mmCIF file of C-alpha atoms and ligand atoms in Angstrom:
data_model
loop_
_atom_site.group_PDB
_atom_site.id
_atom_site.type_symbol
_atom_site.label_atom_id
_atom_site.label_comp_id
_atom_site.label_asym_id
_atom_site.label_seq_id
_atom_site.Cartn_x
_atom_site.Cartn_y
_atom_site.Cartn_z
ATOM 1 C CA UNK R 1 1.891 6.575 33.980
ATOM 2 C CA UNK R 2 -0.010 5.933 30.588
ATOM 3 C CA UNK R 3 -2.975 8.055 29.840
ATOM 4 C CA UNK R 4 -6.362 6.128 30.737
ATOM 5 C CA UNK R 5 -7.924 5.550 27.524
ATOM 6 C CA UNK R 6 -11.830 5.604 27.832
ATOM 7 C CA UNK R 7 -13.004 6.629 23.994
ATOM 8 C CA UNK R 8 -10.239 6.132 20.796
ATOM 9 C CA UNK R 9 -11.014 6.963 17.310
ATOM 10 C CA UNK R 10 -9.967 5.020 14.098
ATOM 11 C CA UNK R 11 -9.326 6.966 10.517
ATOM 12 C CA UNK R 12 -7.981 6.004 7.169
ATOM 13 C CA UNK R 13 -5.297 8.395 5.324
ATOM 14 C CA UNK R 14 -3.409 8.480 2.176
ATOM 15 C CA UNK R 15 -4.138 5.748 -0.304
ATOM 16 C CA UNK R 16 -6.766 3.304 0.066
ATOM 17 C CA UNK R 17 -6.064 -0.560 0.500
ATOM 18 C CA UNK R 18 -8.206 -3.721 0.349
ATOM 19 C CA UNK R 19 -8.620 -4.894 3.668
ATOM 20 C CA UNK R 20 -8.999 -1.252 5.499
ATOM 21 C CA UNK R 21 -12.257 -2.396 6.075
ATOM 22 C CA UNK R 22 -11.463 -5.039 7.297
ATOM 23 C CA UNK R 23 -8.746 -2.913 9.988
ATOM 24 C CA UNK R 24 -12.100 -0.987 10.518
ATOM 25 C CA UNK R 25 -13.972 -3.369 11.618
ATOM 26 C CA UNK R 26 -11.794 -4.762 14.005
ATOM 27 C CA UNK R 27 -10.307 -1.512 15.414
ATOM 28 C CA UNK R 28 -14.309 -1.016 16.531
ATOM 29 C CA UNK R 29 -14.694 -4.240 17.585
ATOM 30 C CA UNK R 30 -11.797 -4.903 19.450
ATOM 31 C CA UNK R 31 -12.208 -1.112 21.245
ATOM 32 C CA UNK R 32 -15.229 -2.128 22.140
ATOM 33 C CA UNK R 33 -14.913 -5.597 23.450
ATOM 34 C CA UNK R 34 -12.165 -3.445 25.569
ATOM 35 C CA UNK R 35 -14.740 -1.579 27.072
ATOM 36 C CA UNK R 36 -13.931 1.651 25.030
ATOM 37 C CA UNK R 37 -16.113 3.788 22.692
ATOM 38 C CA UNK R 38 -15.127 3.871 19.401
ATOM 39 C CA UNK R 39 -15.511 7.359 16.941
ATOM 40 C CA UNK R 40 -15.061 6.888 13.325
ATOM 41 C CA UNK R 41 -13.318 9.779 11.326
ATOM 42 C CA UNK R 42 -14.167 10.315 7.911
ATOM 43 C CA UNK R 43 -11.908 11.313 5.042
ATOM 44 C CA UNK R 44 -9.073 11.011 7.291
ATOM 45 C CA UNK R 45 -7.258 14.465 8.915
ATOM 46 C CA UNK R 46 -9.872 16.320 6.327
ATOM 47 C CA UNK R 47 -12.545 14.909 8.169
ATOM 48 C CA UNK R 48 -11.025 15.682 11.591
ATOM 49 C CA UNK R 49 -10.661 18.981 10.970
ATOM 50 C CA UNK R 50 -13.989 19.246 9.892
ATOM 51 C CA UNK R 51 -15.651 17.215 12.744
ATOM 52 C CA UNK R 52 -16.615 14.442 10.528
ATOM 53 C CA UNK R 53 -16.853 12.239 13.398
ATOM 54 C CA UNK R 54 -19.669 9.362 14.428
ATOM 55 C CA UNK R 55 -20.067 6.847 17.063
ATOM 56 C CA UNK R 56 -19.092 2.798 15.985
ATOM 57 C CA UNK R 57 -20.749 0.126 17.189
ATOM 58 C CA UNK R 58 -20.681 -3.445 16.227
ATOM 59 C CA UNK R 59 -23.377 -3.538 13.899
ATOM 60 C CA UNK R 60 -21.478 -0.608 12.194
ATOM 61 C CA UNK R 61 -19.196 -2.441 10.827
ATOM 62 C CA UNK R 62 -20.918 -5.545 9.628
ATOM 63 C CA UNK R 63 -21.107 -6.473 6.230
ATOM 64 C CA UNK R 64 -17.773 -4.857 5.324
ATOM 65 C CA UNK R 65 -14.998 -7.279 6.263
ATOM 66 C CA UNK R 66 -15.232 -8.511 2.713
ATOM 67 C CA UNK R 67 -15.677 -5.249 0.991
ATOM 68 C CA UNK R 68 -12.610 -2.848 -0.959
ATOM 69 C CA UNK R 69 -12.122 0.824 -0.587
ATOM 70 C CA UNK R 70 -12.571 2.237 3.042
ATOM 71 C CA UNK R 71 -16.396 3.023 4.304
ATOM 72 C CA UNK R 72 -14.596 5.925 6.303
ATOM 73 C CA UNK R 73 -13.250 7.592 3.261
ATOM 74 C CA UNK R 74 -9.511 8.710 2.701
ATOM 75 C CA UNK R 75 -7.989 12.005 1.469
ATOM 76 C CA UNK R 76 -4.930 13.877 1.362
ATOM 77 C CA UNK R 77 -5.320 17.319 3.440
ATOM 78 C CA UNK R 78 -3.185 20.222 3.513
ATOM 79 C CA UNK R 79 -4.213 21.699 6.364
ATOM 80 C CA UNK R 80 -3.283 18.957 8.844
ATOM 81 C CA UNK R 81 0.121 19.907 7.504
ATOM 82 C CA UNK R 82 0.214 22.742 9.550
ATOM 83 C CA UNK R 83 0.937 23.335 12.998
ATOM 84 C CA UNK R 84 -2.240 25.442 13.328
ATOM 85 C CA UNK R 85 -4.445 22.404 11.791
ATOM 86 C CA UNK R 86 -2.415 20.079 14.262
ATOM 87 C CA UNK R 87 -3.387 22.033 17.177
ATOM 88 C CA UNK R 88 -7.078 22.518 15.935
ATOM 89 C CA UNK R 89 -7.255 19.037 15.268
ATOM 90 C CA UNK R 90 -6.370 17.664 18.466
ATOM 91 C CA UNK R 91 -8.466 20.375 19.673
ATOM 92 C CA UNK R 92 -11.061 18.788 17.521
ATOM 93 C CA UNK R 93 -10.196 15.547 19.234
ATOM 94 C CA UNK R 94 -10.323 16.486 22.857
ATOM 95 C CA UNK R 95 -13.918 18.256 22.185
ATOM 96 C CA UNK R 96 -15.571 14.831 20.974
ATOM 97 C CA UNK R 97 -13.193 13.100 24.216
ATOM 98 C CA UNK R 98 -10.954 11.120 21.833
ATOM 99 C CA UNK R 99 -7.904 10.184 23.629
ATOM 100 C CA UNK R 100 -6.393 8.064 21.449
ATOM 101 C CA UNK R 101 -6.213 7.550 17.332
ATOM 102 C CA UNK R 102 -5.473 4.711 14.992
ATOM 103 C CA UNK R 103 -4.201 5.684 12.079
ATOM 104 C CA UNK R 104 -4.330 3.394 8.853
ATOM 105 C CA UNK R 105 -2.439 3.939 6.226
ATOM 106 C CA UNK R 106 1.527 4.804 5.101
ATOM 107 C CA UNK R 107 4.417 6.448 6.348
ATOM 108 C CA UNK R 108 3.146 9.976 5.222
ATOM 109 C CA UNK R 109 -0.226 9.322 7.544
ATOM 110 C CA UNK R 110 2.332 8.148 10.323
ATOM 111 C CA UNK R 111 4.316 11.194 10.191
ATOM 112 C CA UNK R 112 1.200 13.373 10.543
ATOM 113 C CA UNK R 113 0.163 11.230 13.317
ATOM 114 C CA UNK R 114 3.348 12.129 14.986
ATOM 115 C CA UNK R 115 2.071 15.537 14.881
ATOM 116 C CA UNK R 116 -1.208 15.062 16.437
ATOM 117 C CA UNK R 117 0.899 13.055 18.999
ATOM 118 C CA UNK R 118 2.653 16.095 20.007
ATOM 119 C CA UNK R 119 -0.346 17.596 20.435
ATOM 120 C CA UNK R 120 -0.839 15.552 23.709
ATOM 121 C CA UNK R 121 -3.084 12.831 21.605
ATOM 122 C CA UNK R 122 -1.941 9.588 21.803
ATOM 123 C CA UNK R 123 -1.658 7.451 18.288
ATOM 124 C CA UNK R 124 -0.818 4.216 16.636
ATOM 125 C CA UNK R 125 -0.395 3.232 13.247
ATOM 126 C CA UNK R 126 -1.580 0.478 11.066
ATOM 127 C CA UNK R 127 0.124 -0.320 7.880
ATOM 128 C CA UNK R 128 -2.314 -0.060 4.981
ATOM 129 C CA UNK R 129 -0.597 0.412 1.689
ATOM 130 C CA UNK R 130 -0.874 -1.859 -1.434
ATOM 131 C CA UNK R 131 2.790 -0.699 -1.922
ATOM 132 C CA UNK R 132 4.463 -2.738 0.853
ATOM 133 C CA UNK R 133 6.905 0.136 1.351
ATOM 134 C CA UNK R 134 6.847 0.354 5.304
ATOM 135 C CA UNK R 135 10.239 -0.456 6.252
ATOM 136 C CA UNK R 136 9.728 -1.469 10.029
ATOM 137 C CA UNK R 137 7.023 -4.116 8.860
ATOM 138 C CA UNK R 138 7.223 -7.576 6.980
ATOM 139 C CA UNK R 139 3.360 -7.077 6.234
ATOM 140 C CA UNK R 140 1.345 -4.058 4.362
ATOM 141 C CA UNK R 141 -2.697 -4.240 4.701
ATOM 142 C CA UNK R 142 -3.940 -4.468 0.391
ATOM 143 C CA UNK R 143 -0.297 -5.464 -0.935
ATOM 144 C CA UNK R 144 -1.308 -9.018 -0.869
ATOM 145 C CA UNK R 145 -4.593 -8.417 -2.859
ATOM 146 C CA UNK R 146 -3.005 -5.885 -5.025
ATOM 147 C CA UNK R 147 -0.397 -8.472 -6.675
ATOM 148 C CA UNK R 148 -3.590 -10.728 -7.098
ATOM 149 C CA UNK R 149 -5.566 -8.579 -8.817
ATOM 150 C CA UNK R 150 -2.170 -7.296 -11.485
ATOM 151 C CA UNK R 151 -0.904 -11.031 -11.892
ATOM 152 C CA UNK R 152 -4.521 -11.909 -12.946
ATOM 153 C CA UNK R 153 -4.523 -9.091 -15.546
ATOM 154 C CA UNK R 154 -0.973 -9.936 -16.543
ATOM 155 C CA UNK R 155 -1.798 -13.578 -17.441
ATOM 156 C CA UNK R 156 -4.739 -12.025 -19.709
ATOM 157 C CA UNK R 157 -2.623 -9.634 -21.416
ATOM 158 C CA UNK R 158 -0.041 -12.569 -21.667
ATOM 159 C CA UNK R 159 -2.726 -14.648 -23.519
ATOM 160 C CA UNK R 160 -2.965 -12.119 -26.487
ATOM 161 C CA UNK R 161 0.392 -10.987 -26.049
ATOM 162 C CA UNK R 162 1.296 -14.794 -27.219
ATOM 163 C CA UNK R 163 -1.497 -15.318 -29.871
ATOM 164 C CA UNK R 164 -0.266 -12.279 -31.746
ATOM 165 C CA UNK R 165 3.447 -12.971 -30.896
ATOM 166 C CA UNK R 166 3.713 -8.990 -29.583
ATOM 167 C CA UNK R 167 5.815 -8.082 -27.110
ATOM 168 C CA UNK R 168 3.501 -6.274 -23.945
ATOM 169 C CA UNK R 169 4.874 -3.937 -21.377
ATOM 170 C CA UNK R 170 2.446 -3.637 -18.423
ATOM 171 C CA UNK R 171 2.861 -1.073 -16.329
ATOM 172 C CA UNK R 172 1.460 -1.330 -12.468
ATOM 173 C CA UNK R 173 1.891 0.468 -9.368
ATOM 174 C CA UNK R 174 4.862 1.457 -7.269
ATOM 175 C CA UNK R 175 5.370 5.213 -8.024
ATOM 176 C CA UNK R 176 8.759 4.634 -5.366
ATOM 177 C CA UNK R 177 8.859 0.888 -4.588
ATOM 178 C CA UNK R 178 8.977 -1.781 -6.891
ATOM 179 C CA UNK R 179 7.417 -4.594 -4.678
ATOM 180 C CA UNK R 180 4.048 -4.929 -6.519
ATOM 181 C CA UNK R 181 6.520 -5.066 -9.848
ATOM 182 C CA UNK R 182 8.399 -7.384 -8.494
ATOM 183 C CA UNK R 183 5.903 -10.033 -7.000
ATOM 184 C CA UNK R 184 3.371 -10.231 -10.082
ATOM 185 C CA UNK R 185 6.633 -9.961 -12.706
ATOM 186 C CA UNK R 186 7.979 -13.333 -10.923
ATOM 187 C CA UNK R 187 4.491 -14.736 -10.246
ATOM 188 C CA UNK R 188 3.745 -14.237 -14.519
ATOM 189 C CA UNK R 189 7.270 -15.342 -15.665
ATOM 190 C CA UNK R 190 7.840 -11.952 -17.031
ATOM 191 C CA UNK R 191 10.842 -11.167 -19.364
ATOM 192 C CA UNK R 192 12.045 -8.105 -17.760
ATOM 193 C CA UNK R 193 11.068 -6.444 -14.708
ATOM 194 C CA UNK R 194 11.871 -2.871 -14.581
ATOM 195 C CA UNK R 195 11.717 -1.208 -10.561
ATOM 196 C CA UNK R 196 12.831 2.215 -9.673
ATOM 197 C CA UNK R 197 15.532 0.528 -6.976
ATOM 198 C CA UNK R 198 17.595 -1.477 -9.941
ATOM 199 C CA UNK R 199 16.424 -0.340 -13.228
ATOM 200 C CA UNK R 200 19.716 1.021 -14.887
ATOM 201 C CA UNK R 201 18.105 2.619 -18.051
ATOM 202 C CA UNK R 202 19.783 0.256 -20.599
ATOM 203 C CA UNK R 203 17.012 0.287 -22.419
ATOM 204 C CA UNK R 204 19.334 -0.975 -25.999
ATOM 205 C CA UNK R 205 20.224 -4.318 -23.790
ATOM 206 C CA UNK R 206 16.072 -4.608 -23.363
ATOM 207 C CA UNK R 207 15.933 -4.330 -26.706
ATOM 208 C CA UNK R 208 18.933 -7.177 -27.357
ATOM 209 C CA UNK R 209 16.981 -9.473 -25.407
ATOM 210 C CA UNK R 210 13.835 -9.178 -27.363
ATOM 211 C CA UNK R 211 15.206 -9.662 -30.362
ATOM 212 C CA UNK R 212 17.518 -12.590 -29.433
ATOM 213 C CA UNK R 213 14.481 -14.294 -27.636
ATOM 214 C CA UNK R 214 12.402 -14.484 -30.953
ATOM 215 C CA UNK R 215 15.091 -15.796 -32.748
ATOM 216 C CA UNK R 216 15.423 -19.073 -29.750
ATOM 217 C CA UNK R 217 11.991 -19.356 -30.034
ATOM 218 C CA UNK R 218 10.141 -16.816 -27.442
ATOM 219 C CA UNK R 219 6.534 -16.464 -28.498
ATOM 220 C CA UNK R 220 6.102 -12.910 -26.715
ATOM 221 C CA UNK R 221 8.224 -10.949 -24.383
ATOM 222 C CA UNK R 222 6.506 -9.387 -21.238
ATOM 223 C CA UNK R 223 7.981 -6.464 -19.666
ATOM 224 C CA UNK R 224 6.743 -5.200 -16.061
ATOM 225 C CA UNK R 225 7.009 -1.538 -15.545
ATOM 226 C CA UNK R 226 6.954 0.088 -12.271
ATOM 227 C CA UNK R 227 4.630 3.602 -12.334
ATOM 228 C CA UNK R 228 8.094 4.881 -11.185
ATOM 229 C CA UNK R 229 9.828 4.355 -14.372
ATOM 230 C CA UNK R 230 6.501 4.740 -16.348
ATOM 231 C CA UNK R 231 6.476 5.963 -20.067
ATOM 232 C CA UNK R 232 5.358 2.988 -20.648
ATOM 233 C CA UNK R 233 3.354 3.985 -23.989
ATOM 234 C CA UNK R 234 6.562 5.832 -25.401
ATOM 235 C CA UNK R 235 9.208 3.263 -24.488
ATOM 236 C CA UNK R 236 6.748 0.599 -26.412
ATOM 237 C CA UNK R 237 6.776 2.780 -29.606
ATOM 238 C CA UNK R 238 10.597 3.078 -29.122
ATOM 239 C CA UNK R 239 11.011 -0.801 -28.931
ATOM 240 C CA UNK R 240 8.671 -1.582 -31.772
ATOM 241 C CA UNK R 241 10.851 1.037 -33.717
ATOM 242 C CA UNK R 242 13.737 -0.834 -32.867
ATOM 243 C CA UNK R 243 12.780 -4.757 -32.907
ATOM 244 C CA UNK R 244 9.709 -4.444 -35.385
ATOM 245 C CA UNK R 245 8.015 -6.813 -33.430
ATOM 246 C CA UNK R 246 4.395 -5.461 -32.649
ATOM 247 C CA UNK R 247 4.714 -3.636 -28.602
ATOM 248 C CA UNK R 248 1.787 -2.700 -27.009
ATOM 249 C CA UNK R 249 1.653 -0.871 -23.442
ATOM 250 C CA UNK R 250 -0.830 -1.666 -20.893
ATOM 251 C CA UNK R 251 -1.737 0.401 -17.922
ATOM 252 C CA UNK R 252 -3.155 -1.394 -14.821
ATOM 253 C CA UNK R 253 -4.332 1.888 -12.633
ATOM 254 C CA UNK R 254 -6.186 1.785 -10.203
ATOM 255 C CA UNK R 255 -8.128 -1.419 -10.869
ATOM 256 C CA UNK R 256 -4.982 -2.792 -8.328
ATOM 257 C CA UNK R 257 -6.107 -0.809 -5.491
ATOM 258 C CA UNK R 258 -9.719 -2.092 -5.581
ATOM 259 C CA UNK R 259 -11.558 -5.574 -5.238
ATOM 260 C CA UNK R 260 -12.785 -7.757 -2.163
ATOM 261 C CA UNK R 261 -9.708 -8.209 0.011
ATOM 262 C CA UNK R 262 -8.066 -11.528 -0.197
ATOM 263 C CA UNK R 263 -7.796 -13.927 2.716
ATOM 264 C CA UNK R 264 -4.145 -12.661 3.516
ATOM 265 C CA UNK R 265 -5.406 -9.284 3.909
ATOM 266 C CA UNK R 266 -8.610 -9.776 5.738
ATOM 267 C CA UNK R 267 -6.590 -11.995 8.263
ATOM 268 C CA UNK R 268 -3.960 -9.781 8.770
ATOM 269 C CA UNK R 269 -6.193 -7.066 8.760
ATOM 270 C CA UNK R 270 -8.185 -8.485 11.263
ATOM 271 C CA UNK R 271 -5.405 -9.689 13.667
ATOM 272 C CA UNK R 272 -3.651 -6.131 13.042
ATOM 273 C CA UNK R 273 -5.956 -4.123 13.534
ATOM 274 C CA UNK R 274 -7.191 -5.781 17.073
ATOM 275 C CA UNK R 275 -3.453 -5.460 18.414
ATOM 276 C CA UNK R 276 -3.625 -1.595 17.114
ATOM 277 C CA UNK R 277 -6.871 -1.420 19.454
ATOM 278 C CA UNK R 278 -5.296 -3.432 22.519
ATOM 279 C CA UNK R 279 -2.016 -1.194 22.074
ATOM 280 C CA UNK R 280 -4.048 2.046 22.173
ATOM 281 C CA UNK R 281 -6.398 0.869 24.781
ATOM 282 C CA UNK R 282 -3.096 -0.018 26.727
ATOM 283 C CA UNK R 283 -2.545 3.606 26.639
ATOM 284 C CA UNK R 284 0.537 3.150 24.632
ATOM 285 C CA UNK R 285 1.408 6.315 22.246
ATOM 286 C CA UNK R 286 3.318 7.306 19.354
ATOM 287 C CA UNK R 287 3.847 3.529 17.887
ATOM 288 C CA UNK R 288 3.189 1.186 14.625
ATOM 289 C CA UNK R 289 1.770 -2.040 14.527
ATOM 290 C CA UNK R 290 4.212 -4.117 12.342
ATOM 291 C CA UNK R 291 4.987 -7.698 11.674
ATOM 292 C CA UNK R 292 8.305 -8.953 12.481
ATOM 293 C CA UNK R 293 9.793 -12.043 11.760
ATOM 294 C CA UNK R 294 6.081 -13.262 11.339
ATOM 295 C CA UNK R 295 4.989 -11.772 15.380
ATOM 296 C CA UNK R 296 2.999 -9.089 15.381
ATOM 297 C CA UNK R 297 5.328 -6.148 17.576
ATOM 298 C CA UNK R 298 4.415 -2.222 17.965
ATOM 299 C CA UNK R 299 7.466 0.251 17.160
ATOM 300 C CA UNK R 300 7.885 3.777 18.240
ATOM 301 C CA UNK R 301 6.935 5.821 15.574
ATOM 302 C CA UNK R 302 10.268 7.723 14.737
ATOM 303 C CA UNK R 303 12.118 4.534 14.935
ATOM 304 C CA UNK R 304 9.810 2.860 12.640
ATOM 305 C CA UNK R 305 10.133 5.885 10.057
ATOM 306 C CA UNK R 306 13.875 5.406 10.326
ATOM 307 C CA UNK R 307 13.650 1.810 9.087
ATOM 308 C CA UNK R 308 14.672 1.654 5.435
ATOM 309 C CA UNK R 309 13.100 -1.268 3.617
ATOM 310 C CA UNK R 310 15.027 -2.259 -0.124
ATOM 311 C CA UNK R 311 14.302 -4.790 -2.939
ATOM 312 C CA UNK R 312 16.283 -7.828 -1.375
ATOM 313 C CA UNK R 313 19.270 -8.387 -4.087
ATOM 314 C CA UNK R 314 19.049 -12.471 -3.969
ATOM 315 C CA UNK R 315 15.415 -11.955 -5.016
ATOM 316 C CA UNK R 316 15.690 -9.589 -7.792
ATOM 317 C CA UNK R 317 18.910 -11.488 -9.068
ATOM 318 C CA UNK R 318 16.578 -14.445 -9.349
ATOM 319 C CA UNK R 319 14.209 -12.799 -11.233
ATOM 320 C CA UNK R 320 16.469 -12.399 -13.697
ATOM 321 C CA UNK R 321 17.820 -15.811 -13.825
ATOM 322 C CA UNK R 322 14.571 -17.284 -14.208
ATOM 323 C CA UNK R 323 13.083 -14.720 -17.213
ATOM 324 C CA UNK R 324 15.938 -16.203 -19.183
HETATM 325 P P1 ADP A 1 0.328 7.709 2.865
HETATM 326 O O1 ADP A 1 -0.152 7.584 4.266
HETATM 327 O O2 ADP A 1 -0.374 6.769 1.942
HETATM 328 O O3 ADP A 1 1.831 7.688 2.776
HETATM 329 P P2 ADP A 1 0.339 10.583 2.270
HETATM 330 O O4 ADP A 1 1.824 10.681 2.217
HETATM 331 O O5 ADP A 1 -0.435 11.193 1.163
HETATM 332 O O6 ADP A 1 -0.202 9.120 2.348
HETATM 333 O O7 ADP A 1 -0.127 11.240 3.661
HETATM 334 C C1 ADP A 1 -1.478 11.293 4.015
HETATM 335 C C2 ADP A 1 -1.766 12.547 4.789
HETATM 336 O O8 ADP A 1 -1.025 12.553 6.011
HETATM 337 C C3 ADP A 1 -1.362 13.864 4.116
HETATM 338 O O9 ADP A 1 -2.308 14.322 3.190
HETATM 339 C C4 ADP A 1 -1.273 14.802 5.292
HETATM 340 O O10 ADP A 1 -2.542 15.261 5.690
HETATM 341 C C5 ADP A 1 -0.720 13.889 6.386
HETATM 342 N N1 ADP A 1 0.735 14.060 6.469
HETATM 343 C C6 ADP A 1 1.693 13.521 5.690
HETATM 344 N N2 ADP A 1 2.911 13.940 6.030
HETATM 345 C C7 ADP A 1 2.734 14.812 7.056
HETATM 346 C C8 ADP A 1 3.608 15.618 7.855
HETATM 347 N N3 ADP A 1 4.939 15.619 7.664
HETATM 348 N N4 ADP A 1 3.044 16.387 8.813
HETATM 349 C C9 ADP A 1 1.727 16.403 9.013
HETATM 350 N N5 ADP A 1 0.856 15.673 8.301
HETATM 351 C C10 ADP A 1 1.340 14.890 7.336
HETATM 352 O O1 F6P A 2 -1.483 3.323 -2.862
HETATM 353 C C1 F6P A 2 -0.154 3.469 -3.265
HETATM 354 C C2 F6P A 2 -0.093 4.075 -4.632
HETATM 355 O O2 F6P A 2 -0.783 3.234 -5.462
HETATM 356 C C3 F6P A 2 1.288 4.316 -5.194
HETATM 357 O O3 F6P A 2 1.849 3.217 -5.837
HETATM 358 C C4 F6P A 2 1.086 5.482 -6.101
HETATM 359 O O4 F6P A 2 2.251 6.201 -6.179
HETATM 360 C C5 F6P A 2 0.004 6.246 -5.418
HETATM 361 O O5 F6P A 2 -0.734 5.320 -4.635
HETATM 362 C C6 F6P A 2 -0.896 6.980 -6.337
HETATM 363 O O6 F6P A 2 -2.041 7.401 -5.656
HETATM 364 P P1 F6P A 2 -2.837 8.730 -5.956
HETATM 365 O O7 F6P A 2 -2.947 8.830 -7.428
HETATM 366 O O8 F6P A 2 -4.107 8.516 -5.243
HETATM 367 O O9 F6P A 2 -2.013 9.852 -5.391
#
């Protein structure tokens, strides 16, 4: 028989996402609307273990859905690591009467939430990643932002990039999937996209295609770097070196994480994070909230960890075929 569910609690872990606000606010509202209370953690299984934990209500979360960054706070926390922190934290959880927590954030926060499952508290997940690298879900919470915000600063590099005839390799984030890469390197008409799942290291036939470009005519040459390739400042000295056209290398950062979610996100937040609450309310345990051939569906944990997601080849092959 599921576990009656009278109190959950709602944290954000790992990297922050626009639109985890947004999963905030309706976790809390939804709970409540339920007939549950609500506890917000802060700084994520940090915050747990150090009782960082208040009462939501409505009003709590007003004002935020249209806000970046998380108002509960994220971290990264050793501690929760181990079995000891596991057991004090659903210790932790049990003393303020929390039955139940939803997890936001990636496949590392899901696999700790597996612990604190085993610990005899129940958990869901709810994908919030800008990376899009959750293989049992269609959808990430912040991805859809995230390519917003790098195509916008791609098409302003790509402005001076033609003026001055240079060839510009922008590097943005992805340190293991090349989604973001991807998206905003098709969405800017870039030259070359280079992803940790296909990039072969031929740098020489990069350089070929720069140099055969300016002879048919190319103005610039844009080159999208993954952070998981990276060296994006040395390979742009190399390729100057070799093409002597003028290369300059431009870093997004962390600009791509930030910023006022965009509809997508809110939306999805929103409708997301309202099935996490129902599901955990439900007394369900041990499951991610995913979308799947566009329904919304909640898959056991360790099944949903098992899923691997890859760059679809059509896609990528197309990417290609249209930088040309
Ligand atoms: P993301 O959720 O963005 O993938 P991380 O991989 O950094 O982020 O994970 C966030 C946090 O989740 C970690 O700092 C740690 O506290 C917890 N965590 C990750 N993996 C495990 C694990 N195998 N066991 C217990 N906790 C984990
Ligand atoms: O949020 C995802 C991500 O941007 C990855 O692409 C990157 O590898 C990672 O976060 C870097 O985050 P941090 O510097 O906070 O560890």
């Amino acid at each position: 028989m599921a576990k009656e569910i009278k109190t959950i609690g709602v944290l954000t872990s790992g990297g922050d996402a626009p639109g985890m606000n947004a999963a905030i606010r309706a976790v809390v509202r939804k709970g409540i609307a339920n007939g549950v209370k609500v506890m917000g953690i802060h700084r994520g299984y940090h915050g747990l273990l150090r009782e960082e934990i208040t009462e939501m209500d409505s009003r709590s979360v007003s004002d935020i859905i249209q806000r970046g960054g998380t108002i509960l706070g994220t971290a990264r926390c050793m501690e929760f690591m181990t079995e000891e922190g596991q057991v004090k934290a659903a210790n932790i959880c049990r003393k303020f009467g929390i039955d139940g927590v939803v997890v936001i954030g990636g496949d590392g926060s899901y696999r700790g939430a597996q612990k604190l499952s085993k610990q005899g508290i129940n958990v869901v997940g709810l994908p919030g990643t800008i990376d899009l690298d959750i293989g049992c879900t269609e959808y990430t919470i912040g991805f859809d932002t995230a390519v917003n915000t790098a195509m916008e600063a791609i098409d302003k590099v790509r402005d001076t990039s033609s003026s001055h005839e240079r060839c510009s390799i922008i590097e943005v984030m992805g340190r293991h999937a090349g989604y973001i890469a991807l998206w905003c390197g098709v969405a800017s008409g870039a030259e070359n996209i280079l992803i940790p799942e296909k990039y072969d290291y031929n740098e020489q036939a990069i350089i070929d295609q720069i140099v055969e470009n300016r002879k048919k005519g190319k103005k610039h040459h844009l080159i999208i770097n993954a952070e998981g390739i990276g060296h994006s400042t040395s390979m742009s000295r190399r390729i100057e070196a070799a093409t002597g056209i003028e290369t300059r290398a431009t870093i997004l950062g962390y600009m791509q994480r930030g910023g006022s979610p965009s509809c997508k996100d809110r939306y999805y937040a929103s409708i997301m994070g309202a099935y996490a609450a129902d599901v955990i309310c439900e007394g369900k345990n041990n499951k991610v909230i995913s979308v799947v051939n566009g329904q919304l569906a909640d898959i056991d944990i360790d099944e949903a960890l098992a899923v691997k997601k890859d760059i679809d080849d059509y896609e990528y092959c197309v990417s290609i075929d249209l930088s040309k």
